[in-house]
GROMACS .gro file of C-alpha atoms in nm:
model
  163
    1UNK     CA    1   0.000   0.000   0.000
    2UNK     CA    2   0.091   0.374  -0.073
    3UNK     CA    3   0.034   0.635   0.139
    4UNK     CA    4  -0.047   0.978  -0.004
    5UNK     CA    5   0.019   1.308   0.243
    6UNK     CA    6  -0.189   1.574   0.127
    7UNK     CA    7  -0.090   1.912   0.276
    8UNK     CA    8  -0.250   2.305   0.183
    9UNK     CA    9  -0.025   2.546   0.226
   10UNK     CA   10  -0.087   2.787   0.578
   11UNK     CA   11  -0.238   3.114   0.509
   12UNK     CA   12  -0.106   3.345   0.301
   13UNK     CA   13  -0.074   3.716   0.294
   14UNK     CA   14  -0.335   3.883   0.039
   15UNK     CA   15  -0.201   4.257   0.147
   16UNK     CA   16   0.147   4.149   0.034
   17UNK     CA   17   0.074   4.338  -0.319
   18UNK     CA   18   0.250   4.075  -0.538
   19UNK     CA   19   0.157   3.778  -0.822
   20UNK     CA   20  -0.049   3.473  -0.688
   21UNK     CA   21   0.216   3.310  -0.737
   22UNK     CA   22   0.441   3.541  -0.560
   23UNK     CA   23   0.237   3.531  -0.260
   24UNK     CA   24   0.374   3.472   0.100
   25UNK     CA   25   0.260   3.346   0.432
   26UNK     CA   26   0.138   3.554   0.639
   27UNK     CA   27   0.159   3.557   1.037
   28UNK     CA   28  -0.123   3.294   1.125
   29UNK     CA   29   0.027   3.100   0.825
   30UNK     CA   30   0.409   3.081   0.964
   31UNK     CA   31   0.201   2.991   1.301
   32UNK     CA   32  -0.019   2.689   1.217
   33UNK     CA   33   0.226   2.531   0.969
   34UNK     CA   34   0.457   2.406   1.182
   35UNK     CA   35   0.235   2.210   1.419
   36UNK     CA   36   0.124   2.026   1.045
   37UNK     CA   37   0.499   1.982   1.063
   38UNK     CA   38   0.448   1.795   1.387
   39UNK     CA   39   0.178   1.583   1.330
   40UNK     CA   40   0.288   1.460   1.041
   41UNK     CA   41   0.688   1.363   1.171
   42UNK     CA   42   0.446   1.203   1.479
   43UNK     CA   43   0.268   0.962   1.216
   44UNK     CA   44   0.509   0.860   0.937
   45UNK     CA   45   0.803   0.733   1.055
   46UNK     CA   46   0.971   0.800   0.682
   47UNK     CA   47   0.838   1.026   0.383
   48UNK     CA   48   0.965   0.879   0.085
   49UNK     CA   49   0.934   1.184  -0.121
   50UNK     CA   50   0.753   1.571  -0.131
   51UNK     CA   51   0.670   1.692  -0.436
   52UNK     CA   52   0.609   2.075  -0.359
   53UNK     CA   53   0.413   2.346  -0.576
   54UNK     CA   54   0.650   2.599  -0.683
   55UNK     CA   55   0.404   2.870  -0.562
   56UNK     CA   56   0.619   3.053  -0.293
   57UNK     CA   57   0.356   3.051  -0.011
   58UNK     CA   58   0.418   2.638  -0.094
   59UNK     CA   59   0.743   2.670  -0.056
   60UNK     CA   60   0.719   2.847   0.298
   61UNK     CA   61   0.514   2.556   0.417
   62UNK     CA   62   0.680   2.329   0.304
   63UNK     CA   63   1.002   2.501   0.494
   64UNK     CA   64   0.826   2.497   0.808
   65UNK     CA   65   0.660   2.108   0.794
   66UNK     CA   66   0.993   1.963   0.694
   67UNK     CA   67   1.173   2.135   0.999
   68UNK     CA   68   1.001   1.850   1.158
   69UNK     CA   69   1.079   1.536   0.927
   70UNK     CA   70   1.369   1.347   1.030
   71UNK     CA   71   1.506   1.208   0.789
   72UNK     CA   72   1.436   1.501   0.528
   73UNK     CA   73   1.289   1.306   0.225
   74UNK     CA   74   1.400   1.390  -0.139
   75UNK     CA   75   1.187   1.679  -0.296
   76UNK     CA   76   1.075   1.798  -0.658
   77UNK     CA   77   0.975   2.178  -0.651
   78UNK     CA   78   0.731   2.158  -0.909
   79UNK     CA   79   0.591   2.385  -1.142
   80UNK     CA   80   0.265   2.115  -1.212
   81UNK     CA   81   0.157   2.109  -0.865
   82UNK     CA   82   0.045   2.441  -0.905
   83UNK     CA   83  -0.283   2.404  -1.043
   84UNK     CA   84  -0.592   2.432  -0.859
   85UNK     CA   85  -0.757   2.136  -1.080
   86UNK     CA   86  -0.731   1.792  -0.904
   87UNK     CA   87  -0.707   1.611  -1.278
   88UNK     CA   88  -0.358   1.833  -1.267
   89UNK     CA   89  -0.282   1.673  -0.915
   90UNK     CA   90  -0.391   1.305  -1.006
   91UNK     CA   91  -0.142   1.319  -1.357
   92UNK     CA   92   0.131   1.399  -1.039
   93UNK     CA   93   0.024   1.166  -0.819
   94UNK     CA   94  -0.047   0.918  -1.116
   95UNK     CA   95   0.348   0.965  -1.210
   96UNK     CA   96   0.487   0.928  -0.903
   97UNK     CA   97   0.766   0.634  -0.861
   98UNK     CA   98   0.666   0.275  -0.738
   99UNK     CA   99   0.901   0.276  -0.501
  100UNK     CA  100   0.780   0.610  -0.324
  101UNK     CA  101   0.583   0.433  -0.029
  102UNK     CA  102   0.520   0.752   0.147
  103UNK     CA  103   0.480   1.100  -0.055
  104UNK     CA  104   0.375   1.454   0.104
  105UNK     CA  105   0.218   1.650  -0.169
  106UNK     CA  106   0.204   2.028  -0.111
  107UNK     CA  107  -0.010   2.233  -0.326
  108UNK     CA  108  -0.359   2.444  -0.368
  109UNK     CA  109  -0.707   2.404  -0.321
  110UNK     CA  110  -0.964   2.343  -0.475
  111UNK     CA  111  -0.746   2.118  -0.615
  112UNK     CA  112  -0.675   1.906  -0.310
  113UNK     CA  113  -1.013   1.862  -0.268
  114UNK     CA  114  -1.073   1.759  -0.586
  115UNK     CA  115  -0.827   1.493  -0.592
  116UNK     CA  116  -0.992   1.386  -0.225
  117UNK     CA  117  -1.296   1.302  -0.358
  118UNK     CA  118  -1.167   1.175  -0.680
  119UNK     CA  119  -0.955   0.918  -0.503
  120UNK     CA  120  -1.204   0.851  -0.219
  121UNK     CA  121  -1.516   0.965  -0.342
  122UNK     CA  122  -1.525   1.137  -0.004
  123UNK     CA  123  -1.565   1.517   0.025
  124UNK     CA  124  -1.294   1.662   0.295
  125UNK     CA  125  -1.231   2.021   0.336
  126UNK     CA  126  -0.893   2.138   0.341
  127UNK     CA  127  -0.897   2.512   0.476
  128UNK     CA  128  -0.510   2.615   0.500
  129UNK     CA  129  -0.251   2.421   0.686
  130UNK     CA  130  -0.451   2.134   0.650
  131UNK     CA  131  -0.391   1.794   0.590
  132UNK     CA  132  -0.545   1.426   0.452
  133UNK     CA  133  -0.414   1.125   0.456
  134UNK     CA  134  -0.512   0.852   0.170
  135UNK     CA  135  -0.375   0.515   0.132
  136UNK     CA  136  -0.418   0.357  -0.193
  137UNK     CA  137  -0.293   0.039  -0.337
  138UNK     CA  138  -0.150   0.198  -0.651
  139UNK     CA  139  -0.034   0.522  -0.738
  140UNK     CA  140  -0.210   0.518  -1.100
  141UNK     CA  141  -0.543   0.432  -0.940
  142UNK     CA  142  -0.545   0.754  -0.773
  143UNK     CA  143  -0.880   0.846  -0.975
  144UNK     CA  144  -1.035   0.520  -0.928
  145UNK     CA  145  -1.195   0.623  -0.586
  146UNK     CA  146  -0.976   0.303  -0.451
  147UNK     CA  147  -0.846   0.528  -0.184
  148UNK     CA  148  -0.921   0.541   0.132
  149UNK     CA  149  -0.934   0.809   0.403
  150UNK     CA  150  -0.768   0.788   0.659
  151UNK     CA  151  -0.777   1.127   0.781
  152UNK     CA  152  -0.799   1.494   0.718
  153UNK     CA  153  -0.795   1.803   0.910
  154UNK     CA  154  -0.571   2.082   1.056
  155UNK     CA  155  -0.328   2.006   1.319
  156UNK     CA  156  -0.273   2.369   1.413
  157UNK     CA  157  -0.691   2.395   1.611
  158UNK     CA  158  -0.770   2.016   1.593
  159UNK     CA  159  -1.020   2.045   1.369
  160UNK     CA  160  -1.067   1.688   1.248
  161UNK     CA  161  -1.325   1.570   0.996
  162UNK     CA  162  -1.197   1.191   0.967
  163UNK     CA  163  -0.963   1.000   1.156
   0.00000   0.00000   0.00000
């Protein structure tokens, strides 16, 4: 089985005056991502690989969750993970190596969602800093809905919708 780490990047800063893509965290953002950090280096012993949206606000999560992860897993900054269509997500995801047992994907919504209920059939929000966790058998069945949810939420309040 595969495990598939699905994480939204912490809030950004819409004030900052600067391309979407451009866009940093802001304060609550550089708050709550770190405790994703935490909960996710409490659960997963390893992380095979993080494949990261390229969208700086990404980045900056991803910076503050892998100050957690011991040992660091390899990483692809990528340029396809930011979409905000989960078909754009499940190519990734459909892509990804065999040998990759556990993967943290970093991106955008609603494009996390989509892929949620794509792989799951399941709805789960994913406001920012959250995360879901999906275990499939496959990595190219990620848009057969033979995931399964195993759970989703925000670390930094403890707002859980499955677990």
């Amino acid at each position: 089985m595969a495990t598939l780490i699905l994480i939204r990047h912490a809030k950004s800063d819409w004030s900052a005056g600067v391309s979407d893509l451009a866009r940093p965290l802001n304060s609550r953002g550089r708050r709550q991502a770190p405790a994703t950090g935490d909960w996710v280096a409490g659960e997963f012993d390893e992380i095979s690989l993080a494949v990261v949206s390229i969208a700086t606000r990404a980045q900056q999560t991803w910076e503050l969750v892998s100050a957690h992860l011991d040992p660091m897993p390899d990483v692809i900054n990528s340029e396809a993970a930011y979409t905000f269509d989960g078909d754009d997500l499940a190519e990734i995801v459909a892509g990804l190596p065999t040998s990759a047992e556990t993967v943290i994907l970093v991106g955008h919504n609603p494009a996390l969602e989509e892929l949620i209920r794509m792989a799951t059939g399941r709805w789960a929000e994913m406001p920012t800093s959250a995360v879901a966790v999906l275990e499939i058998d496959a990595w190219t069945n990620i848009t057969d809905g033979a995931a399964t949810l195993l759970a989703a939420g925000r670390p930094a309040d403890g707002r859980w919708i499955a677990r």
